[in-house]
């Protein structure tokens, strides 16, 4: 996915998140995968982990029925949390916060094929 796509917030199960998004191609299928890496605004990681509609965090998933949509949730409509389909993706996420306040992401795939 391009940098121009941006990381816009989406609402899942009543919680507003700004997930990391990547485009994943498996054979002829294309998926937009999401990773919720931080608790939503107004909550904490501990509180989020206690609520099944908010958690789990740091797990890759796609939205059933919208697996290739790059704009899903951009309209602000709530996405049913039960539509999340989790995938085991062996990709480590590293992020650093720059001096401008924006995050820089690096996806590390050293063990992707093991």
Short mmCIF file of C-alpha atoms in Angstrom, two decimals:
data_model
loop_
_atom_site.label_atom_id
_atom_site.label_comp_id
_atom_site.label_asym_id
_atom_site.label_seq_id
_atom_site.Cartn_x
_atom_site.Cartn_y
_atom_site.Cartn_z
CA UNK A 1 0.00 0.00 0.00
CA UNK A 2 1.25 3.46 -0.70
CA UNK A 3 2.18 6.10 1.82
CA UNK A 4 -0.45 8.32 0.19
CA UNK A 5 -3.19 5.99 1.50
CA UNK A 6 -2.65 7.25 5.01
CA UNK A 7 -3.49 5.65 8.30
CA UNK A 8 -6.99 6.89 8.99
CA UNK A 9 -8.89 5.87 12.12
CA UNK A 10 -11.57 3.17 11.94
CA UNK A 11 -14.19 2.10 14.44
CA UNK A 12 -14.32 -1.61 15.33
CA UNK A 13 -16.73 -2.89 17.94
CA UNK A 14 -17.39 0.64 19.18
CA UNK A 15 -13.69 1.45 19.70
CA UNK A 16 -11.82 3.89 17.46
CA UNK A 17 -8.39 2.63 16.44
CA UNK A 18 -5.77 3.82 13.97
CA UNK A 19 -4.38 0.45 12.92
CA UNK A 20 -1.33 -0.28 10.86
CA UNK A 21 -2.47 -1.49 7.41
CA UNK A 22 -0.55 -3.60 4.91
CA UNK A 23 -1.50 -5.18 1.63
CA UNK A 24 -0.82 -8.93 1.66
CA UNK A 25 -0.88 -11.04 -1.50
CA UNK A 26 -1.32 -14.80 -1.23
CA UNK A 27 -1.40 -16.45 -4.65
CA UNK A 28 -4.14 -14.64 -6.58
CA UNK A 29 -5.83 -13.26 -3.45
CA UNK A 30 -5.15 -9.79 -2.06
CA UNK A 31 -5.91 -8.88 1.54
CA UNK A 32 -5.71 -5.66 3.50
CA UNK A 33 -4.39 -6.71 6.89
CA UNK A 34 -4.78 -4.63 10.03
CA UNK A 35 -2.74 -4.60 13.21
CA UNK A 36 -4.00 -2.70 16.25
CA UNK A 37 -0.77 -1.78 17.96
CA UNK A 38 -2.00 0.64 20.62
CA UNK A 39 -5.09 1.12 22.76
CA UNK A 40 -7.79 3.47 21.44
CA UNK A 41 -7.97 7.06 22.60
CA UNK A 42 -9.43 7.30 26.10
CA UNK A 43 -8.43 3.77 27.04
CA UNK A 44 -5.35 1.88 28.15
CA UNK A 45 -3.73 -1.29 26.86
CA UNK A 46 -4.82 -3.17 30.00
CA UNK A 47 -8.47 -2.06 29.63
CA UNK A 48 -8.47 -2.90 25.93
CA UNK A 49 -7.14 -6.41 26.54
CA UNK A 50 -10.05 -7.07 28.93
CA UNK A 51 -12.67 -6.33 26.27
CA UNK A 52 -13.09 -8.89 23.45
CA UNK A 53 -14.36 -6.19 21.06
CA UNK A 54 -11.22 -4.09 21.62
CA UNK A 55 -8.60 -6.84 21.91
CA UNK A 56 -6.50 -8.63 20.89
CA UNK A 57 -3.77 -6.17 20.17
CA UNK A 58 -0.68 -6.76 18.01
CA UNK A 59 -2.41 -9.50 15.99
CA UNK A 60 -2.90 -9.37 12.22
CA UNK A 61 -6.45 -9.65 10.84
CA UNK A 62 -8.66 -8.84 7.88
CA UNK A 63 -12.35 -8.00 7.78
CA UNK A 64 -14.54 -10.83 6.45
CA UNK A 65 -16.38 -9.75 3.30
CA UNK A 66 -14.07 -6.77 2.82
CA UNK A 67 -10.69 -8.47 2.65
CA UNK A 68 -9.31 -6.30 -0.17
CA UNK A 69 -10.94 -2.94 0.66
CA UNK A 70 -8.41 -0.16 1.25
CA UNK A 71 -11.08 2.33 2.33
CA UNK A 72 -13.17 0.24 4.75
CA UNK A 73 -14.08 2.30 7.80
CA UNK A 74 -13.08 5.61 6.26
CA UNK A 75 -16.73 6.70 6.39
CA UNK A 76 -16.72 6.39 10.21
CA UNK A 77 -19.26 3.55 10.37
CA UNK A 78 -18.72 0.95 13.08
CA UNK A 79 -17.34 -2.40 11.89
CA UNK A 80 -18.63 -5.48 13.69
CA UNK A 81 -15.75 -6.93 15.73
CA UNK A 82 -16.93 -10.48 14.97
CA UNK A 83 -16.01 -9.94 11.29
CA UNK A 84 -12.29 -9.91 12.14
CA UNK A 85 -10.47 -12.97 10.82
CA UNK A 86 -7.05 -13.42 12.39
CA UNK A 87 -4.01 -14.69 10.54
CA UNK A 88 -0.66 -15.92 11.85
CA UNK A 89 1.79 -13.63 10.12
CA UNK A 90 5.38 -13.91 11.28
CA UNK A 91 6.25 -10.24 10.83
CA UNK A 92 7.79 -8.21 13.62
CA UNK A 93 6.63 -4.60 13.83
CA UNK A 94 9.10 -1.95 14.92
CA UNK A 95 8.20 1.70 15.25
CA UNK A 96 9.94 4.84 16.38
CA UNK A 97 8.51 8.28 16.94
CA UNK A 98 10.27 10.97 14.94
CA UNK A 99 11.03 14.49 16.13
CA UNK A 100 7.99 15.66 14.12
CA UNK A 101 5.73 13.48 16.31
CA UNK A 102 4.95 11.00 13.52
CA UNK A 103 5.74 7.30 13.71
CA UNK A 104 8.12 5.54 11.35
CA UNK A 105 7.31 1.85 10.78
CA UNK A 106 9.55 -1.05 9.83
CA UNK A 107 8.20 -4.51 9.15
CA UNK A 108 10.86 -7.13 9.81
CA UNK A 109 10.40 -10.37 7.92
CA UNK A 110 13.64 -12.18 8.83
CA UNK A 111 11.76 -15.34 9.86
CA UNK A 112 8.76 -15.15 7.52
CA UNK A 113 9.52 -18.36 5.67
CA UNK A 114 10.74 -20.51 8.51
#
